[in-house]
Coordinates of C-alpha atoms in Angstrom, one line a residue:
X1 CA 6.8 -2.0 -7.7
X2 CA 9.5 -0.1 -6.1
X3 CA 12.2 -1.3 -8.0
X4 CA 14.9 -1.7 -4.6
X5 CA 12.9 -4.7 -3.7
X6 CA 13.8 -7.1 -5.6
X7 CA 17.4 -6.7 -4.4
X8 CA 17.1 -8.2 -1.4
X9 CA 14.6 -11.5 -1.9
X10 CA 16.0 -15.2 -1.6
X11 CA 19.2 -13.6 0.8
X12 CA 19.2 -14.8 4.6
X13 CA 18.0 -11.1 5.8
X14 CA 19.5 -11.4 9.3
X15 CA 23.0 -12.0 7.8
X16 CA 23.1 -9.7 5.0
X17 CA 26.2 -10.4 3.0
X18 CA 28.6 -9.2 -0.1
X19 CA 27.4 -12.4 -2.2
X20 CA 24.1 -10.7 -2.3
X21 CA 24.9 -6.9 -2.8
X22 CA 28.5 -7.1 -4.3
X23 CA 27.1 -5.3 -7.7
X24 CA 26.1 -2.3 -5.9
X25 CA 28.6 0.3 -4.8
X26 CA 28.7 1.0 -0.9
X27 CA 26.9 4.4 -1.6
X28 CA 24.1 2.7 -2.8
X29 CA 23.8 -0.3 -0.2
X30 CA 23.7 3.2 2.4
X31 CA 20.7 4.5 0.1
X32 CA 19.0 0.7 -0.1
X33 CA 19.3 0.4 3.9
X34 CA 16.2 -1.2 5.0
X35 CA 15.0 -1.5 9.0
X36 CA 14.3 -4.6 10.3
X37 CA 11.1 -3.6 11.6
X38 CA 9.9 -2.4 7.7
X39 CA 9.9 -5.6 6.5
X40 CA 7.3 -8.3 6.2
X41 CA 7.6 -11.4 8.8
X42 CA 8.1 -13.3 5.8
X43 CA 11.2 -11.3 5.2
X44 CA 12.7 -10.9 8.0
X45 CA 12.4 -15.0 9.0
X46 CA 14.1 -15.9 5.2
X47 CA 17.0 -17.6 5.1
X48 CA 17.2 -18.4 1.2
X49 CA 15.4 -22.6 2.5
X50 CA 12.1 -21.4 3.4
X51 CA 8.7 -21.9 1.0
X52 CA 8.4 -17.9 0.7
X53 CA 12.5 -17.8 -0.6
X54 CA 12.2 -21.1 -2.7
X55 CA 9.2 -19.5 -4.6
X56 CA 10.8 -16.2 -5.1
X57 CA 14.4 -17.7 -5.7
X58 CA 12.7 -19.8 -8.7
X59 CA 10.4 -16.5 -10.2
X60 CA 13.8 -14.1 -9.9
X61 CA 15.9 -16.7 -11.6
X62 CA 13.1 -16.9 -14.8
X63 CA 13.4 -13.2 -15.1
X64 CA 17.2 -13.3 -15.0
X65 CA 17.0 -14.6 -18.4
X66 CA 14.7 -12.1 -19.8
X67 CA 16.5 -9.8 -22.5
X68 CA 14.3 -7.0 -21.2
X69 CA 12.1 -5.7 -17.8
X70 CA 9.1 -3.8 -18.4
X71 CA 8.1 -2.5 -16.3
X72 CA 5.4 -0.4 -14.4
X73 CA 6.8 2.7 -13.2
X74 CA 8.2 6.2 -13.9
X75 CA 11.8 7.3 -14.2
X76 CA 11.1 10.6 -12.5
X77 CA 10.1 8.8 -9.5
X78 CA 12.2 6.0 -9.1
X79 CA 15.7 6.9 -9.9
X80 CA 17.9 5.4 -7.9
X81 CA 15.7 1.7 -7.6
X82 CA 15.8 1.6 -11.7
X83 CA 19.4 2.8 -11.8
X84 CA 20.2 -0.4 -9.1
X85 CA 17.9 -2.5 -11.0
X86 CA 19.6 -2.0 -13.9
X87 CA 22.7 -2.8 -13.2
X88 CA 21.8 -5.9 -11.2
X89 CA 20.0 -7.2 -14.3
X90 CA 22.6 -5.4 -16.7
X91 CA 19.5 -5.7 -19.4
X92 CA 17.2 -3.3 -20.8
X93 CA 15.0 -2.1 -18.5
X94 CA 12.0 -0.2 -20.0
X95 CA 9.7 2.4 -17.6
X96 CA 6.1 2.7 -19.3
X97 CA 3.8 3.5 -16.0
X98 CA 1.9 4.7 -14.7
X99 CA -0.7 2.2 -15.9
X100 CA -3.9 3.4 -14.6
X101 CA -7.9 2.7 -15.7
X102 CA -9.6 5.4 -17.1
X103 CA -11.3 7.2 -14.0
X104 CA -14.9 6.6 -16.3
X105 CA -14.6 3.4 -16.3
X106 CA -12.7 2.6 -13.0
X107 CA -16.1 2.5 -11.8
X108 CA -17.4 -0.3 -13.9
X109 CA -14.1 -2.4 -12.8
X110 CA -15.0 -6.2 -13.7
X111 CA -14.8 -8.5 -10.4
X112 CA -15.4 -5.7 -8.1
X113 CA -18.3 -5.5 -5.5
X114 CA -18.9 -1.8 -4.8
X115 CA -20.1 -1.1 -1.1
X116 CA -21.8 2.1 -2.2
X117 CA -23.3 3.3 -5.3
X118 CA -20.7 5.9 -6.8
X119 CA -23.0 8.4 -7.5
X120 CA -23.6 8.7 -3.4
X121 CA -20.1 8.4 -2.6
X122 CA -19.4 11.3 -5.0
X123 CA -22.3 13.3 -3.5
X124 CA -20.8 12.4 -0.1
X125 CA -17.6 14.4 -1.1
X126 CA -19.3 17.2 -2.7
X127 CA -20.4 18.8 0.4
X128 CA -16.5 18.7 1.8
X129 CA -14.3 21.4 1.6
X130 CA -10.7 21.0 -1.0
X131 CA -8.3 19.0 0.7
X132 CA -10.2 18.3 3.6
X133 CA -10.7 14.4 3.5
X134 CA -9.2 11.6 4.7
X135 CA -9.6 8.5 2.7
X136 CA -8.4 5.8 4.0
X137 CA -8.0 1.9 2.2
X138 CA -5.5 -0.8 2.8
X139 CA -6.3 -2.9 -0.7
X140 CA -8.1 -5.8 -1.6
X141 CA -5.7 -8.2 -0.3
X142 CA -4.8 -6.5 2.9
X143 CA -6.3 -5.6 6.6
X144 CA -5.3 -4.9 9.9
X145 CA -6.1 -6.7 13.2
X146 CA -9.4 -6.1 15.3
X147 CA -7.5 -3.8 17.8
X148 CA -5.8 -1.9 14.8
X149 CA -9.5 -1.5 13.1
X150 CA -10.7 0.1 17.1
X151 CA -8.2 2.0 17.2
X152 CA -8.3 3.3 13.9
X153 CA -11.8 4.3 14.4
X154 CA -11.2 6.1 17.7
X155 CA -8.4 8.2 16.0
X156 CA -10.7 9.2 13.1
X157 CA -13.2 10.7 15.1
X158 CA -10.9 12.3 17.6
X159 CA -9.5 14.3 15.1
X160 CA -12.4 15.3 14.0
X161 CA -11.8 15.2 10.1
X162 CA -13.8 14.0 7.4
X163 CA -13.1 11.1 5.8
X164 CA -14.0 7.7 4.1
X165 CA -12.6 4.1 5.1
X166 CA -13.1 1.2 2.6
X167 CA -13.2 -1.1 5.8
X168 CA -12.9 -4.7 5.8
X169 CA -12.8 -7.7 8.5
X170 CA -9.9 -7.6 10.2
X171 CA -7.0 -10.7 10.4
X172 CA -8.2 -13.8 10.9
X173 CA -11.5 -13.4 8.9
X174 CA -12.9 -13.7 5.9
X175 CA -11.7 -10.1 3.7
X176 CA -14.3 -10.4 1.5
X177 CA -17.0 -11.3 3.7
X178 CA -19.7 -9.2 5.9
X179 CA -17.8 -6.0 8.4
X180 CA -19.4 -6.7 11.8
X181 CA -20.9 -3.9 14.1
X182 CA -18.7 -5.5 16.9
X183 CA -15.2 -4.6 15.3
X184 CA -15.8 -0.6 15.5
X185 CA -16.8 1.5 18.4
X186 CA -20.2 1.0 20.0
X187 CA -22.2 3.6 17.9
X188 CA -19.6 4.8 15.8
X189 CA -21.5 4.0 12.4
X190 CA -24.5 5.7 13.3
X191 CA -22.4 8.6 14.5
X192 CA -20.3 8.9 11.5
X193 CA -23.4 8.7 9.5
X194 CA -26.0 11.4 11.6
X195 CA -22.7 14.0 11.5
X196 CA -21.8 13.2 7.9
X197 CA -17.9 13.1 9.4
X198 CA -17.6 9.5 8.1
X199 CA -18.7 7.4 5.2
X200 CA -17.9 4.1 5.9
X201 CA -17.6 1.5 2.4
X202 CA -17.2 -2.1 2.8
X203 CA -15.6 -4.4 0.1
X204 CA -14.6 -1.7 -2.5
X205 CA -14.7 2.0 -3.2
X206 CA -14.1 3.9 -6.4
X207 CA -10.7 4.5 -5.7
X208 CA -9.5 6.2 -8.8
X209 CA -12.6 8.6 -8.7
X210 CA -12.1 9.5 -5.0
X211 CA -8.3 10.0 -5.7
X212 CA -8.9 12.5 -8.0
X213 CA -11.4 14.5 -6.6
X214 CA -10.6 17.9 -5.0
X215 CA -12.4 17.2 -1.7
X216 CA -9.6 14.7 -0.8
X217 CA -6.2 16.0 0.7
X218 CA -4.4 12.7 2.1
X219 CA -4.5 9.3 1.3
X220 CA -4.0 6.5 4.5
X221 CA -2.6 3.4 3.0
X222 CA -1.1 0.0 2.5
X223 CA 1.4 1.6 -0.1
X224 CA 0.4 -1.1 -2.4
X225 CA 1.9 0.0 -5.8
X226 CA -1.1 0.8 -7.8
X227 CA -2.8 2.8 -4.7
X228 CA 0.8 4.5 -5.2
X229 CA 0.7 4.8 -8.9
X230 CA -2.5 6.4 -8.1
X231 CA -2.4 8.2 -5.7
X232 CA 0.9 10.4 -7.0
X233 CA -0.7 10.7 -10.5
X234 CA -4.0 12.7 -8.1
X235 CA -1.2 15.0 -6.4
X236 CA -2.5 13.4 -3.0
X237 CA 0.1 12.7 -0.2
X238 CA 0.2 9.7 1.4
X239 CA 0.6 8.2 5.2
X240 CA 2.0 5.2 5.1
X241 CA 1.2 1.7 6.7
X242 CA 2.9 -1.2 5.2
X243 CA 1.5 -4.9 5.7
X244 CA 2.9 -7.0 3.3
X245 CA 4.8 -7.6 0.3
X246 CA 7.2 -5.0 -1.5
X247 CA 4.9 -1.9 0.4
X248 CA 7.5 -1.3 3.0
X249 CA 10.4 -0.6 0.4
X250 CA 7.8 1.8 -1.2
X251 CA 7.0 4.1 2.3
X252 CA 10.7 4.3 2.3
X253 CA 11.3 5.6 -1.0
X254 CA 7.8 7.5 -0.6
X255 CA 8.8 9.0 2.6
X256 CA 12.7 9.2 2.1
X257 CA 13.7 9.8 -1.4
X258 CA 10.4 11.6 -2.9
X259 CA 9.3 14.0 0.7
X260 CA 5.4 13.0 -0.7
X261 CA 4.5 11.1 2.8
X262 CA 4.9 10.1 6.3
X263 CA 4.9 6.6 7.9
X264 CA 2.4 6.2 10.6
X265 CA 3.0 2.5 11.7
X266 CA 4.4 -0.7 10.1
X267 CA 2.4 -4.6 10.0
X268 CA -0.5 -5.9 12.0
X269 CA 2.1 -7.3 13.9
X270 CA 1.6 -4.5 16.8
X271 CA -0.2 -0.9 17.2
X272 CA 3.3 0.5 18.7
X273 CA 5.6 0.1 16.4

């Protein structure tokens, strides 16, 4: 995870103090500067009393009395969150990411439903040019709202580009159950299918493999820390949408620090923000 995150859980967000950052130099508290509007609901409403700080207050507190982090990530591209995170914990901290599944055997991942047979999707992206698809997944945990997933759709096929969503039902559905017809444009899967501009996938798609192949040139996502991990060990740049969790801290080091992406919205809170 990006490692600037952990800085700022259990502290009453909307009153940022000294008792929280007083380790950190003002230089740095500049560089860790996060916008109210990047972080998760959760976040922002924590006051150190609430369920989601209790829970994380307890977990931070274990690790406190760790004589050493491991931890999944690379020096080279977080600096600045491992040199914090070091002195915060002032323990060893160890980098020994990324940790990624080999890509011939991503495939054969155990608990995961593929929505298309991976031979088809890989035929699918044969026919596109280098760099000239979109592909676009927010996780297995996350989704957007009904209006985000119309929208969504309408934008991908103005543009005109090639691409392929690993869709799921939006907020207030089952994620891992059947996509309806209803949530997308009247017509829009038949369309995406008869022009071979879209190939939708429900449930799950062979990330790893679509990643790294040369048809794909940008990567729309959550920003979870693995589709991160993977993504920047495939060379493929990133637009950023963070929903939960840590992601927000990693568009802003993604987008900020590393030059590698660009934010496109934040939550499923609103399409405007």
């Amino acid at each position: 995870m990006c490692m600037q995150a952990p800085l700022l859980i259990g502290c009453d967000v909307r009153n940022l103090t000294a008792e929280t950052l007083e380790i950190l130099s003002n230089e740095e508290v500049i560089a860790t500067n996060q916008g109210r509007t990047q972080l998760h609901k959760f976040l922002r409403q924590a006051d150190g009393t609430d369920e989601w700080s209790q829970f994380f207050i307890s977990q931070i507190a274990l690790s406190m009395n760790s004589n050493g982090w491991i931890c999944n990530t690379v020096e080279e591209i977080e600096p600045l969150g491992l040199q914090l995170l070091r002195k915060y914990v002032q323990c060893p901290v160890w980098t020994v990411g990324p940790l990624l599944p080999s890509t011939k055997g991503s495939k054969h991942r155990a608990g995961k439903e593929s929505g298309i047979a991976f031979e088809a999707c890989m035929e699918w992206l044969d026919l596109k040019d280098e760099s000239s698809v979109v592909y676009v997944s927010f996780g297995s945990q996350n989704t957007i709202n009904a209006s985000q997933i119309m929208a969504l759709a309408e934008g991908l096929e103005k543009s005109g580009r090639s691409f392929v969503w690993v869709i799921r039902p939006p907020v207030g559905f089952d994620i891992d159950g059947e996509f309806k017809e209803e949530w997308l444009p009247k017509g829009f899967e038949e369309r995406m299918r008869d022009t071979k501009k879209g190939l939708l996938v429900q449930k799950w798609g062979p990330q790893l493999e679509i990643l790294s192949h040369k048809s794909t040139g940008v990567f729309l996502s959550h920003c979870g820390w693995n589709s991160v991990l993977e993504s920047l060990s495939n060379g493929v740049p990133m637009i950023g949408w963070s929903l939960a969790a840590e992601q927000a801290y990693n568009v802003k080091m993604l987008v900020e620090e590393m030059g590698v992406a660009v934010e496109l919205t934040r939550t499923v809170e609103t399409t405007n923000n």
